[in-house]
mmCIF file of C-alpha atoms in Angstrom:
data_model
loop_
_atom_site.group_PDB
_atom_site.id
_atom_site.type_symbol
_atom_site.label_atom_id
_atom_site.label_comp_id
_atom_site.label_asym_id
_atom_site.label_seq_id
_atom_site.Cartn_x
_atom_site.Cartn_y
_atom_site.Cartn_z
ATOM 1 C CA MET A 7 -6.682 91.439 -24.535
ATOM 2 C CA PRO A 8 -3.710 90.681 -22.412
ATOM 3 C CA GLN A 9 -1.813 90.220 -25.265
ATOM 4 C CA ILE A 10 -1.341 93.959 -26.035
ATOM 5 C CA SER A 11 -2.002 95.449 -22.695
ATOM 6 C CA GLN A 12 0.372 93.482 -20.932
ATOM 7 C CA LEU A 13 3.135 93.479 -24.022
ATOM 8 C CA ALA A 14 5.202 96.457 -22.578
ATOM 9 C CA GLU A 15 5.851 94.725 -19.052
ATOM 10 C CA THR A 16 5.926 91.031 -20.156
ATOM 11 C CA TYR A 17 7.431 90.908 -23.465
ATOM 12 C CA ALA A 18 10.843 90.469 -22.158
ATOM 13 C CA SER A 19 10.159 87.415 -19.932
ATOM 14 C CA GLN A 20 8.229 85.835 -22.609
ATOM 15 C CA VAL A 21 11.032 85.824 -25.441
ATOM 16 C CA PHE A 22 13.540 85.313 -22.435
ATOM 17 C CA TRP A 23 11.771 81.863 -21.168
ATOM 18 C CA LEU A 24 10.778 80.828 -24.710
ATOM 19 C CA LEU A 25 14.228 81.081 -25.995
ATOM 20 C CA ILE A 26 15.732 79.088 -22.830
ATOM 21 C CA PHE A 27 12.965 76.591 -23.240
ATOM 22 C CA PHE A 28 12.857 76.195 -27.073
ATOM 23 C CA GLY A 29 16.709 76.323 -27.189
ATOM 24 C CA PHE A 30 16.358 73.081 -24.195
ATOM 25 C CA ILE A 31 14.082 71.646 -26.620
ATOM 26 C CA PHE A 32 16.223 72.322 -29.872
ATOM 27 C CA PHE A 33 19.281 71.322 -28.305
ATOM 28 C CA VAL A 34 19.017 68.766 -26.139
ATOM 29 C CA ILE A 35 16.035 66.904 -27.677
ATOM 30 C CA GLY A 36 15.941 68.423 -31.609
ATOM 31 C CA ARG A 37 19.708 67.748 -31.961
ATOM 32 C CA GLY A 38 20.300 65.058 -28.798
ATOM 33 C CA MET A 39 17.702 62.486 -28.661
ATOM 34 C CA VAL A 40 15.853 63.082 -32.187
ATOM 35 C CA PRO A 41 18.613 61.476 -34.584
ATOM 36 C CA LYS A 42 19.030 59.127 -32.148
ATOM 37 C CA VAL A 43 15.901 57.854 -32.548
ATOM 38 C CA MET A 44 15.681 58.244 -36.789
ATOM 39 C CA ALA A 45 19.573 56.250 -36.236
ATOM 40 C CA THR A 46 17.523 53.361 -34.521
ATOM 41 C CA VAL A 47 14.786 53.805 -37.570
ATOM 42 C CA GLU A 48 17.579 53.969 -40.139
ATOM 43 C CA ALA A 49 19.703 50.835 -38.391
ATOM 44 C CA ARG A 50 16.477 48.856 -38.568
ATOM 45 C CA ASP A 51 15.727 49.885 -41.704
ATOM 46 C CA SER A 52 18.850 48.536 -43.236
ATOM 47 C CA GLN A 53 18.715 45.518 -41.040
ATOM 48 C CA ILE A 54 15.648 44.256 -42.677
ATOM 49 C CA ALA A 55 16.911 45.203 -46.118
ATOM 50 C CA ALA A 56 20.278 43.287 -45.618
ATOM 51 C CA ASP A 57 18.296 40.377 -43.604
ATOM 52 C CA LEU A 58 16.002 40.762 -46.652
ATOM 53 C CA ALA A 59 18.539 40.490 -49.244
ATOM 54 C CA ALA A 60 20.475 37.917 -47.274
ATOM 55 C CA ALA A 61 17.545 35.458 -47.705
ATOM 56 C CA GLU A 62 16.960 36.201 -51.175
ATOM 57 C CA ALA A 63 20.393 35.023 -51.711
ATOM 58 C CA ALA A 64 19.991 32.262 -49.623
ATOM 59 C CA ARG A 65 16.967 31.400 -52.005
ATOM 60 C CA SER A 66 18.627 31.832 -55.205
ATOM 61 C CA ALA A 67 21.598 29.590 -53.935
ATOM 62 C CA ALA A 68 19.077 27.282 -53.272
ATOM 63 C CA ASP A 69 17.524 27.512 -56.058
ATOM 64 C CA ALA A 70 20.479 27.187 -58.474
ATOM 65 C CA GLU A 71 22.001 24.391 -55.884
ATOM 66 C CA GLU A 72 18.454 22.296 -56.757
ATOM 67 C CA GLU A 73 19.316 23.154 -60.572
ATOM 68 C CA ALA A 74 22.332 21.928 -60.247
ATOM 69 C CA TRP A 75 21.565 18.786 -58.148
ATOM 70 C CA ARG A 76 18.380 18.103 -60.905
ATOM 71 C CA ILE A 77 21.233 18.437 -64.148
ATOM 72 C CA GLN A 78 23.612 15.913 -61.962
ATOM 73 C CA SER A 79 20.885 13.539 -60.890
ATOM 74 C CA GLY A 80 19.864 13.811 -64.786
ATOM 75 C CA LYS A 81 22.965 12.517 -65.952
ATOM 76 C CA GLN A 82 23.614 9.992 -63.088
ATOM 77 C CA ARG A 83 20.949 8.404 -64.395
ATOM 78 C CA GLY A 84 21.028 8.713 -67.689
ATOM 79 C CA GLU A 85 25.031 6.779 -67.068
ATOM 80 C CA ALA A 86 22.933 4.281 -64.741
ATOM 81 C CA LEU A 87 20.754 3.766 -67.967
ATOM 82 C CA ALA A 88 23.637 3.598 -70.355
ATOM 83 C CA LEU A 89 25.329 1.232 -67.888
ATOM 84 C CA ILE A 90 22.586 -1.288 -67.629
ATOM 85 C CA SER A 91 21.592 -1.431 -70.797
ATOM 86 C CA SER A 92 25.211 -2.576 -71.679
ATOM 87 C CA ALA A 93 25.230 -4.656 -69.171
ATOM 88 C CA LYS A 94 22.301 -6.259 -70.564
ATOM 89 C CA ALA A 95 23.567 -6.523 -73.897
ATOM 90 C CA GLU A 96 26.718 -7.803 -72.534
ATOM 91 C CA ALA A 97 25.216 -10.274 -70.609
ATOM 92 C CA ALA A 98 22.739 -11.361 -73.465
ATOM 93 C CA LYS A 99 26.010 -11.682 -75.617
ATOM 94 C CA ALA A 100 27.987 -13.612 -73.114
ATOM 95 C CA SER A 101 24.842 -15.949 -72.615
ATOM 96 C CA GLU A 102 24.661 -16.480 -76.598
ATOM 97 C CA ILE A 103 28.340 -17.376 -76.701
ATOM 98 C CA ARG A 104 27.608 -19.923 -73.962
ATOM 99 C CA LEU A 105 24.456 -21.434 -75.266
ATOM 100 C CA ALA A 106 26.208 -21.934 -78.523
ATOM 101 C CA SER A 107 28.886 -23.436 -77.302
ATOM 102 C CA ALA A 108 26.932 -25.763 -75.119
ATOM 103 C CA GLN A 109 24.853 -26.397 -78.385
ATOM 104 C CA ALA A 110 28.003 -26.896 -80.420
ATOM 105 C CA LYS A 111 29.165 -29.476 -77.574
ATOM 106 C CA ILE A 112 25.795 -31.342 -77.567
ATOM 107 C CA GLU A 113 25.610 -31.590 -81.053
ATOM 108 C CA ALA A 114 28.893 -33.045 -80.986
ATOM 109 C CA ARG A 115 28.150 -35.597 -78.250
ATOM 110 C CA VAL A 116 25.033 -36.420 -80.050
ATOM 111 C CA SER A 117 26.711 -37.195 -83.129
ATOM 112 C CA GLU A 118 29.334 -39.088 -81.744
ATOM 113 C CA ALA A 119 26.744 -41.124 -79.672
ATOM 114 C CA GLU A 120 25.077 -41.809 -82.803
ATOM 115 C CA THR A 121 28.158 -43.001 -84.295
ATOM 116 C CA ARG A 122 28.583 -45.286 -81.434
ATOM 117 C CA ILE A 123 25.071 -46.359 -82.003
ATOM 118 C CA ALA A 124 25.678 -46.917 -85.452
ATOM 119 C CA SER A 125 28.868 -49.209 -85.335
ATOM 120 C CA ALA A 126 27.531 -50.915 -82.332
ATOM 121 C CA ARG A 127 24.737 -51.425 -84.524
ATOM 122 C CA ASN A 128 26.568 -52.186 -87.707
ATOM 123 C CA GLY A 129 28.546 -54.548 -84.696
ATOM 124 C CA ALA A 130 25.671 -56.254 -83.998
ATOM 125 C CA LEU A 131 24.141 -57.141 -87.172
ATOM 126 C CA LYS A 132 27.834 -58.686 -88.330
ATOM 127 C CA GLU A 133 27.259 -60.700 -85.426
ATOM 128 C CA ILE A 134 23.393 -61.775 -85.942
ATOM 129 C CA GLU A 135 25.078 -62.624 -89.551
ATOM 130 C CA LYS A 136 27.404 -65.086 -87.889
ATOM 131 C CA VAL A 137 25.210 -66.509 -85.319
ATOM 132 C CA ALA A 138 22.185 -66.616 -88.202
ATOM 133 C CA ALA A 139 24.410 -68.544 -90.687
ATOM 134 C CA ASP A 140 26.227 -70.588 -87.838
ATOM 135 C CA ALA A 141 22.306 -71.747 -87.026
ATOM 136 C CA ALA A 142 21.392 -72.005 -90.838
ATOM 137 C CA THR A 143 24.616 -74.468 -91.041
ATOM 138 C CA ASP A 144 23.535 -76.729 -87.880
ATOM 139 C CA ILE A 145 19.979 -76.648 -88.663
ATOM 140 C CA ALA A 146 20.837 -78.011 -92.212
ATOM 141 C CA ALA A 147 22.992 -80.526 -91.080
ATOM 142 C CA ARG A 148 19.969 -81.661 -88.556
ATOM 143 C CA LEU A 149 17.131 -81.179 -90.789
ATOM 144 C CA ALA A 150 18.636 -82.470 -94.132
ATOM 145 C CA GLY A 151 21.924 -83.717 -93.419
ATOM 146 C CA VAL A 152 23.303 -81.482 -95.675
ATOM 147 C CA THR A 153 26.625 -79.586 -95.052
ATOM 148 C CA VAL A 154 26.281 -76.587 -96.375
ATOM 149 C CA ASP A 155 29.130 -74.327 -96.743
ATOM 150 C CA ALA A 156 29.897 -71.654 -94.155
ATOM 151 C CA LYS A 157 30.272 -68.986 -97.463
ATOM 152 C CA ALA A 158 27.077 -69.927 -98.880
ATOM 153 C CA ALA A 159 25.385 -70.038 -95.692
ATOM 154 C CA GLN A 160 26.342 -66.516 -95.376
ATOM 155 C CA ALA A 161 25.866 -65.383 -98.312
ATOM 156 C CA ALA A 162 21.883 -67.046 -97.853
ATOM 157 C CA VAL A 163 21.768 -65.489 -94.409
ATOM 158 C CA LYS A 164 22.782 -62.026 -95.375
ATOM 159 C CA GLU A 165 20.361 -61.910 -98.353
ATOM 160 C CA ALA A 166 17.281 -62.830 -96.268
ATOM 161 C CA LEU A 167 18.327 -60.792 -93.727
ATOM 162 C CA ASN A 168 18.888 -57.832 -96.123
ATOM 163 C CA GLY A 169 15.390 -58.796 -98.145
ATOM 164 C CA MET B 20 -12.214 81.143 -15.919
ATOM 165 C CA ALA B 21 -11.875 84.038 -14.056
ATOM 166 C CA ALA B 22 -15.844 84.468 -12.732
ATOM 167 C CA GLU B 23 -15.923 88.360 -11.728
ATOM 168 C CA GLY B 24 -19.601 89.031 -10.498
ATOM 169 C CA GLY B 25 -20.772 86.078 -12.398
ATOM 170 C CA LYS B 26 -19.122 87.350 -15.305
ATOM 171 C CA VAL B 27 -16.796 85.144 -17.078
ATOM 172 C CA ASP B 28 -14.428 87.491 -18.744
ATOM 173 C CA PRO B 29 -13.130 85.442 -21.927
ATOM 174 C CA MET B 30 -9.685 87.329 -21.911
ATOM 175 C CA HIS B 31 -8.671 86.527 -18.698
ATOM 176 C CA GLN B 32 -7.221 83.229 -19.496
ATOM 177 C CA PHE B 33 -4.261 85.034 -21.898
ATOM 178 C CA ALA B 34 -3.537 87.419 -18.541
ATOM 179 C CA ILE B 35 -0.274 86.858 -17.684
ATOM 180 C CA GLU B 36 0.712 86.436 -14.165
ATOM 181 C CA PRO B 37 4.051 86.424 -12.685
ATOM 182 C CA MET B 38 4.829 83.959 -10.232
ATOM 183 C CA PHE B 39 8.206 84.662 -9.000
ATOM 184 C CA GLY B 40 11.193 87.143 -9.562
ATOM 185 C CA THR B 41 9.347 89.659 -10.405
ATOM 186 C CA ASP B 42 11.298 92.277 -8.627
ATOM 187 C CA HIS B 43 14.667 91.186 -8.389
ATOM 188 C CA TRP B 44 15.486 89.154 -12.274
ATOM 189 C CA GLN B 45 16.849 91.403 -14.719
ATOM 190 C CA LEU B 46 18.556 90.789 -17.796
ATOM 191 C CA ALA B 47 20.594 94.144 -19.481
ATOM 192 C CA GLY B 48 17.444 96.277 -17.740
ATOM 193 C CA HIS B 49 14.249 93.893 -18.526
ATOM 194 C CA ASN B 50 12.073 92.359 -16.467
ATOM 195 C CA ILE B 51 12.470 88.488 -16.763
ATOM 196 C CA ALA B 52 10.307 87.228 -14.164
ATOM 197 C CA PHE B 53 9.051 83.699 -14.227
ATOM 198 C CA THR B 54 5.517 84.101 -15.038
ATOM 199 C CA ASN B 55 2.548 81.365 -15.963
ATOM 200 C CA SER B 56 3.403 81.576 -19.697
ATOM 201 C CA ALA B 57 7.300 80.488 -18.526
ATOM 202 C CA LEU B 58 5.790 77.709 -16.551
ATOM 203 C CA TRP B 59 3.882 76.315 -19.229
ATOM 204 C CA MET B 60 6.501 76.295 -21.584
ATOM 205 C CA ALA B 61 8.663 74.163 -19.192
ATOM 206 C CA ILE B 62 5.885 72.033 -18.926
ATOM 207 C CA THR B 63 5.235 71.542 -22.528
ATOM 208 C CA THR B 64 9.414 70.860 -22.512
ATOM 209 C CA VAL B 65 8.915 68.531 -19.796
ATOM 210 C CA ALA B 66 6.306 66.467 -21.499
ATOM 211 C CA LEU B 67 8.095 66.485 -25.015
ATOM 212 C CA LEU B 68 11.354 65.469 -23.252
ATOM 213 C CA VAL B 69 9.401 62.721 -21.042
ATOM 214 C CA PHE B 70 8.028 61.386 -24.730
ATOM 215 C CA VAL B 71 10.389 61.568 -26.387
ATOM 216 C CA TRP B 72 12.743 60.185 -23.655
ATOM 217 C CA GLY B 73 10.184 57.121 -23.595
ATOM 218 C CA GLY B 74 10.948 56.495 -26.947
ATOM 219 C CA MET B 75 14.898 56.331 -26.688
ATOM 220 C CA LYS B 76 15.366 52.400 -25.916
ATOM 221 C CA ARG B 77 16.209 52.112 -29.386
ATOM 222 C CA GLU B 78 15.165 48.702 -29.267
ATOM 223 C CA LEU B 79 15.305 46.435 -32.778
ATOM 224 C CA VAL B 80 11.570 45.769 -32.577
ATOM 225 C CA PRO B 81 9.759 48.743 -31.254
ATOM 226 C CA GLY B 82 7.079 48.533 -28.134
ATOM 227 C CA ARG B 83 4.179 51.154 -28.488
ATOM 228 C CA TRP B 84 5.850 54.165 -27.086
ATOM 229 C CA GLN B 85 9.232 53.993 -28.744
ATOM 230 C CA MET B 86 6.694 53.402 -32.361
ATOM 231 C CA ALA B 87 4.760 56.667 -31.662
ATOM 232 C CA VAL B 88 7.931 58.592 -31.324
ATOM 233 C CA GLU B 89 9.588 57.101 -34.022
ATOM 234 C CA SER B 90 6.211 57.532 -36.488
ATOM 235 C CA LEU B 91 6.502 61.271 -34.980
ATOM 236 C CA THR B 92 9.963 61.728 -35.934
ATOM 237 C CA GLY B 93 9.695 59.908 -39.192
ATOM 238 C CA PHE B 94 6.688 62.048 -39.919
ATOM 239 C CA ILE B 95 9.136 64.990 -39.762
ATOM 240 C CA ASP B 96 11.735 63.531 -41.698
ATOM 241 C CA ASN B 97 8.898 62.695 -44.731
ATOM 242 C CA LEU B 98 7.696 66.154 -44.696
ATOM 243 C CA LEU B 99 11.282 67.417 -45.319
ATOM 244 C CA ALA B 100 12.075 64.691 -47.790
ATOM 245 C CA ALA B 101 9.015 65.626 -49.371
ATOM 246 C CA ASN B 102 9.138 69.197 -49.523
ATOM 247 C CA ILE B 103 13.125 70.430 -49.816
ATOM 248 C CA GLY B 104 14.331 66.820 -50.877
ATOM 249 C CA PRO B 105 17.536 65.049 -49.553
ATOM 250 C CA ALA B 106 18.974 68.800 -48.405
ATOM 251 C CA GLY B 107 16.033 68.613 -46.057
ATOM 252 C CA LYS B 108 17.647 66.013 -43.480
ATOM 253 C CA LYS B 109 19.432 68.806 -41.898
ATOM 254 C CA TYR B 110 16.735 70.330 -40.676
ATOM 255 C CA VAL B 111 14.894 67.765 -38.922
ATOM 256 C CA PRO B 112 15.752 69.014 -35.225
ATOM 257 C CA TYR B 113 14.474 72.414 -35.982
ATOM 258 C CA ILE B 114 11.151 71.135 -37.696
ATOM 259 C CA PHE B 115 10.697 68.845 -35.223
ATOM 260 C CA SER B 116 11.371 71.316 -32.315
ATOM 261 C CA ILE B 117 8.966 73.466 -33.700
ATOM 262 C CA PHE B 118 6.488 71.672 -34.565
ATOM 263 C CA CYS B 119 6.503 69.577 -31.247
ATOM 264 C CA PHE B 120 6.555 72.863 -29.212
ATOM 265 C CA ILE B 121 3.664 73.933 -30.624
ATOM 266 C CA LEU B 122 1.786 70.850 -31.069
ATOM 267 C CA PHE B 123 2.559 69.887 -27.274
ATOM 268 C CA ALA B 124 2.054 73.760 -25.882
ATOM 269 C CA ASN B 125 -1.609 74.120 -27.995
ATOM 270 C CA LEU B 126 -2.536 70.449 -26.229
ATOM 271 C CA LEU B 127 -1.512 71.260 -22.808
ATOM 272 C CA GLY B 128 -3.219 74.638 -23.160
ATOM 273 C CA LEU B 129 -6.481 72.571 -23.879
ATOM 274 C CA LEU B 130 -6.322 70.057 -20.795
ATOM 275 C CA PRO B 131 -9.608 71.019 -18.526
ATOM 276 C CA LEU B 132 -7.294 71.257 -15.623
ATOM 277 C CA THR B 133 -9.807 74.435 -14.490
ATOM 278 C CA LEU B 134 -11.652 71.719 -12.874
ATOM 279 C CA LEU B 135 -9.255 70.909 -10.940
ATOM 280 C CA GLY B 136 -8.567 74.850 -10.054
ATOM 281 C CA VAL B 137 -5.726 74.980 -11.942
ATOM 282 C CA HIS B 138 -5.414 77.675 -15.216
ATOM 283 C CA PRO B 139 -4.113 76.524 -17.848
ATOM 284 C CA PHE B 140 -1.876 78.694 -20.147
ATOM 285 C CA THR B 141 -1.406 78.832 -23.692
ATOM 286 C CA PRO B 142 1.788 80.063 -24.689
ATOM 287 C CA THR B 143 0.904 80.085 -28.255
ATOM 288 C CA SER B 144 -2.053 82.623 -27.935
ATOM 289 C CA HIS B 145 0.592 85.191 -27.298
ATOM 290 C CA PHE B 146 2.533 86.865 -30.685
ATOM 291 C CA THR B 147 5.010 87.592 -28.526
ATOM 292 C CA VAL B 148 5.498 83.493 -27.887
ATOM 293 C CA THR B 149 4.217 82.716 -31.962
ATOM 294 C CA GLY B 150 6.460 85.808 -33.090
ATOM 295 C CA VAL B 151 9.736 84.710 -31.778
ATOM 296 C CA LEU B 152 9.313 81.229 -33.294
ATOM 297 C CA ALA B 153 8.402 82.823 -36.613
ATOM 298 C CA ILE B 154 11.337 85.552 -36.624
ATOM 299 C CA MET B 155 13.486 82.255 -35.703
ATOM 300 C CA SER B 156 12.388 80.484 -38.722
ATOM 301 C CA PHE B 157 12.304 83.568 -41.148
ATOM 302 C CA ALA B 158 15.781 83.953 -39.865
ATOM 303 C CA ILE B 159 17.379 80.764 -40.596
ATOM 304 C CA VAL B 160 15.637 80.913 -44.429
ATOM 305 C CA LEU B 161 17.344 84.171 -44.678
ATOM 306 C CA ILE B 162 21.009 82.790 -43.159
ATOM 307 C CA VAL B 163 20.298 79.344 -45.290
ATOM 308 C CA GLY B 164 19.675 81.346 -48.375
ATOM 309 C CA PHE B 165 21.903 83.799 -48.162
ATOM 310 C CA ALA B 166 24.798 81.623 -47.410
ATOM 311 C CA ARG B 167 24.049 78.944 -50.063
ATOM 312 C CA HIS B 168 23.241 80.991 -52.728
ATOM 313 C CA GLY B 169 25.053 84.477 -51.900
ATOM 314 C CA LEU B 170 23.196 87.482 -53.221
ATOM 315 C CA HIS B 171 21.705 85.414 -56.279
ATOM 316 C CA PHE B 172 19.078 84.583 -53.161
ATOM 317 C CA PHE B 173 17.713 87.483 -54.796
ATOM 318 C CA SER B 174 16.596 86.126 -57.890
ATOM 319 C CA LEU B 175 13.531 84.575 -55.680
ATOM 320 C CA PHE B 176 11.857 87.393 -56.638
ATOM 321 C CA VAL B 177 11.759 86.531 -60.203
ATOM 322 C CA PRO B 178 10.209 83.372 -60.920
ATOM 323 C CA HIS B 179 10.755 81.694 -63.796
ATOM 324 C CA GLY B 180 8.625 82.454 -66.932
ATOM 325 C CA THR B 181 8.349 86.581 -65.772
ATOM 326 C CA PRO B 182 7.324 88.162 -68.970
ATOM 327 C CA TRP B 183 9.906 91.143 -69.042
ATOM 328 C CA TRP B 184 7.277 93.728 -69.578
ATOM 329 C CA LEU B 185 6.671 92.616 -65.969
ATOM 330 C CA LEU B 186 10.122 93.024 -64.572
ATOM 331 C CA TRP B 187 8.843 96.316 -62.512
ATOM 332 C CA LEU B 188 5.982 94.690 -60.929
ATOM 333 C CA ILE B 189 6.466 90.878 -60.059
ATOM 334 C CA PRO B 190 9.797 91.430 -57.856
ATOM 335 C CA ILE B 191 7.861 93.713 -55.680
ATOM 336 C CA ILE B 192 4.905 91.801 -55.095
ATOM 337 C CA GLU B 193 7.283 88.712 -55.062
ATOM 338 C CA LEU B 194 9.132 90.839 -52.252
ATOM 339 C CA ILE B 195 6.460 92.377 -49.866
ATOM 340 C CA SER B 196 4.756 88.443 -49.894
ATOM 341 C CA PHE B 197 8.207 87.194 -48.575
ATOM 342 C CA LEU B 198 8.360 89.869 -46.248
ATOM 343 C CA VAL B 199 4.995 89.361 -44.714
ATOM 344 C CA ARG B 200 6.091 85.409 -44.491
ATOM 345 C CA PRO B 201 7.078 85.484 -40.820
ATOM 346 C CA PHE B 202 3.981 87.885 -39.845
ATOM 347 C CA SER B 203 1.579 85.416 -41.520
ATOM 348 C CA LEU B 204 3.098 82.792 -39.586
ATOM 349 C CA ALA B 205 3.310 84.552 -36.272
ATOM 350 C CA LEU B 206 -0.594 85.763 -36.662
ATOM 351 C CA ARG B 207 -2.034 82.486 -37.908
ATOM 352 C CA LEU B 208 -0.987 80.459 -34.969
ATOM 353 C CA PHE B 209 -2.029 83.343 -32.330
ATOM 354 C CA VAL B 210 -4.867 84.010 -34.127
ATOM 355 C CA ALA B 211 -6.179 79.843 -34.239
ATOM 356 C CA MET B 212 -5.207 79.372 -30.969
ATOM 357 C CA MET B 213 -6.581 82.700 -29.167
ATOM 358 C CA ALA B 214 -9.851 82.636 -31.548
ATOM 359 C CA GLY B 215 -10.756 78.937 -30.429
ATOM 360 C CA HIS B 216 -9.860 79.330 -26.604
ATOM 361 C CA VAL B 217 -12.352 82.911 -26.537
ATOM 362 C CA LEU B 218 -14.956 81.031 -28.519
ATOM 363 C CA LEU B 219 -15.058 77.980 -25.668
ATOM 364 C CA GLU B 220 -14.858 80.763 -23.037
ATOM 365 C CA VAL B 221 -17.958 82.926 -24.623
ATOM 366 C CA LEU B 222 -19.858 79.624 -24.704
ATOM 367 C CA SER B 223 -19.073 78.596 -21.509
ATOM 368 C CA SER B 224 -20.226 82.128 -19.936
ATOM 369 C CA PHE B 225 -23.435 81.386 -22.214
ATOM 370 C CA VAL B 226 -23.776 78.274 -20.266
ATOM 371 C CA ILE B 227 -23.145 79.574 -17.082
ATOM 372 C CA GLY B 228 -25.316 82.687 -17.611
ATOM 373 C CA SER B 229 -27.972 81.129 -18.988
ATOM 374 C CA ALA B 230 -28.353 78.292 -16.027
ATOM 375 C CA ASN B 231 -28.311 81.076 -13.733
ATOM 376 C CA SER B 232 -31.130 82.849 -15.022
ATOM 377 C CA GLY B 233 -33.850 79.892 -14.849
ATOM 378 C CA PRO B 234 -34.273 76.600 -16.294
ATOM 379 C CA LEU B 235 -35.999 78.053 -19.186
ATOM 380 C CA TRP B 236 -33.276 80.031 -20.359
ATOM 381 C CA GLY B 237 -31.093 76.933 -18.998
ATOM 382 C CA SER B 238 -32.293 74.660 -21.239
ATOM 383 C CA ILE B 239 -32.969 77.207 -24.485
ATOM 384 C CA VAL B 240 -29.524 78.718 -24.713
ATOM 385 C CA GLY B 241 -27.299 76.385 -22.146
ATOM 386 C CA VAL B 242 -27.512 72.906 -22.995
ATOM 387 C CA PRO B 243 -27.477 73.788 -26.965
ATOM 388 C CA SER B 244 -24.186 76.120 -25.840
ATOM 389 C CA PHE B 245 -22.936 72.999 -23.980
ATOM 390 C CA LEU B 246 -23.236 70.590 -27.331
ATOM 391 C CA LEU B 247 -21.862 73.497 -29.367
ATOM 392 C CA MET B 248 -18.871 73.878 -26.380
ATOM 393 C CA VAL B 249 -18.044 69.572 -27.030
ATOM 394 C CA ALA B 250 -18.007 70.087 -30.701
ATOM 395 C CA ILE B 251 -15.720 72.947 -30.440
ATOM 396 C CA CYS B 252 -13.662 71.208 -27.955
ATOM 397 C CA ALA B 253 -12.819 68.534 -30.866
ATOM 398 C CA LEU B 254 -12.568 70.948 -33.492
ATOM 399 C CA GLU B 255 -9.541 72.591 -31.096
ATOM 400 C CA LEU B 256 -7.834 69.388 -30.824
ATOM 401 C CA LEU B 257 -7.965 69.232 -34.673
ATOM 402 C CA VAL B 258 -6.769 72.708 -34.697
ATOM 403 C CA ALA B 259 -4.235 72.399 -32.479
ATOM 404 C CA GLY B 260 -2.324 69.722 -34.831
ATOM 405 C CA ILE B 261 -3.112 71.287 -37.472
ATOM 406 C CA GLN B 262 -1.520 74.859 -36.828
ATOM 407 C CA ALA B 263 1.334 72.873 -35.853
ATOM 408 C CA TYR B 264 1.514 70.762 -39.202
ATOM 409 C CA VAL B 265 0.784 74.372 -40.860
ATOM 410 C CA PHE B 266 3.556 76.073 -39.094
ATOM 411 C CA ALA B 267 6.260 73.027 -39.426
ATOM 412 C CA LEU B 268 4.972 72.785 -43.275
ATOM 413 C CA LEU B 269 5.452 76.906 -44.032
ATOM 414 C CA THR B 270 8.616 76.411 -42.699
ATOM 415 C CA SER B 271 9.907 73.517 -44.562
ATOM 416 C CA LEU B 272 8.446 75.478 -47.956
ATOM 417 C CA TYR B 273 10.543 78.460 -46.750
ATOM 418 C CA LEU B 274 13.296 76.253 -46.396
ATOM 419 C CA ASN B 275 13.171 75.037 -50.071
ATOM 420 C CA ASP B 276 12.507 78.350 -51.255
ATOM 421 C CA ALA B 277 15.953 78.880 -49.613
ATOM 422 C CA GLU B 278 17.692 75.929 -50.255
ATOM 423 C CA ASN B 279 16.896 75.049 -53.962
ATOM 424 C CA LEU B 280 15.520 78.770 -54.642
ATOM 425 C CA HIS B 281 12.287 78.380 -57.498
#
C-alpha cells in the first residue's frame, strides 16, 4: 500500500503541493471567479424580478386606465343620451308651439274667409232681391199693365225667396 | 496498470513517482519534489480553472457552458443555504473549492488514459491529501465556532434535552464523535476512492489472467469480469460525485454546528 509505505518520504511533497494547488483553487477560483459567476446569476434574477414587477405594474396601470376609460365613456354616453332626449323634447315642444300657432293662424284665416264669404253672400242675396224686384215689377207692368210699387215688389220677392 | 511478470499489481496505481526536484527541492528540511500526484493536482486545478473560466462570460442570457458553471455554483449555494441558512453565503468559495477539487480529482483519476500509455493518478486516493482537506475543514469549523461563540461553543457537546443524570456521559460521547469528524471525513473519501480503483484493477487482472490461460477460462471468468468492470466503472463515476458531495455536505453540516450551535 504505497499510501503507507511511501508516507515518510512523500508526505511533505503531498501536503506542500496540495496546499499550493488547493490554495490556488480557493483564492483564484473560489474567491475570485465564483463570486462573479454568482453575481451574474443574482443580477439576472434581480433583472427578471424587476422586469416582472414592471410588467405587472404596467398591466395594472393599463387595467386602471381601461377602467377609467370605461367609466368615462359610460358617463359620456349618459350625457349624450340626456342631451339627445332633452333636444328631442325641446324640438317636440317647439314644433308643437309652431303647429299651434300655425293652426291658430289658419283658423283665423278660415274664419275671416268665412265671414267674407258670408258677407259676399248677403251682398249677393240683396242684389238678387233687388234685381228680382225690378224684374218682377217689370214683368208685372208688361204682362198685367199693373204698376207695382217698388216696396211691395220687394216684400213679395223677399217672401218668395225666403219661403 | 503495472504488469510485472504478466501480473497486475493493483496497488501500483497509487505509487507516487517523483518527476523532478527530488534532490534539490527542500522546504524546512522536507523534500517537496514534484510528483505524479502533484501533477494530477495541477491538472485538476487547470481543468477546474478552464471550466469556471468558460462560465465567466457574464452574459444576461447564459450559454450552455455558463449555464453549467452557474448551476454548479447555484448547487453549492443551495447546499449552504439549506444547511446553514443566510450565514452560509460566506462559505461558498471554500465549499465550492472543496467540492470541485475532489470531484475533478476523482473524475480525472478515472479517465482511461492508460490506453494512451499515461498513468492517471487520483490524489484523493491518498489519505495524506484527504487528511489535509479534512483538517482544513475541521480547523475552519473550530475557528468559526470559537470566534462566534467563544467558550459557549462547548455547549455543542450538551445537546438539548439531555437528562441531568446523563450529563456525565453525553458530553464525552459528543466530544468523541466531534473529534472523530476529521478522520471520518478523510478516511471515507480515501477508502472509497482506493477501494474502487483496486476493485477495477483486480477485475482487470482477472480478465488478463483468464484470457492468458485459454479461451475456456477467458470466457468463463474473463467476460463476466469485463462486464462487471464496465458496470463498476459506471458505479465509480457515481461514487466520484457522491464522495465529493458527501465531503461538501458534511463540511457544511459541521459549519452549521459552528455557526448556529444546536
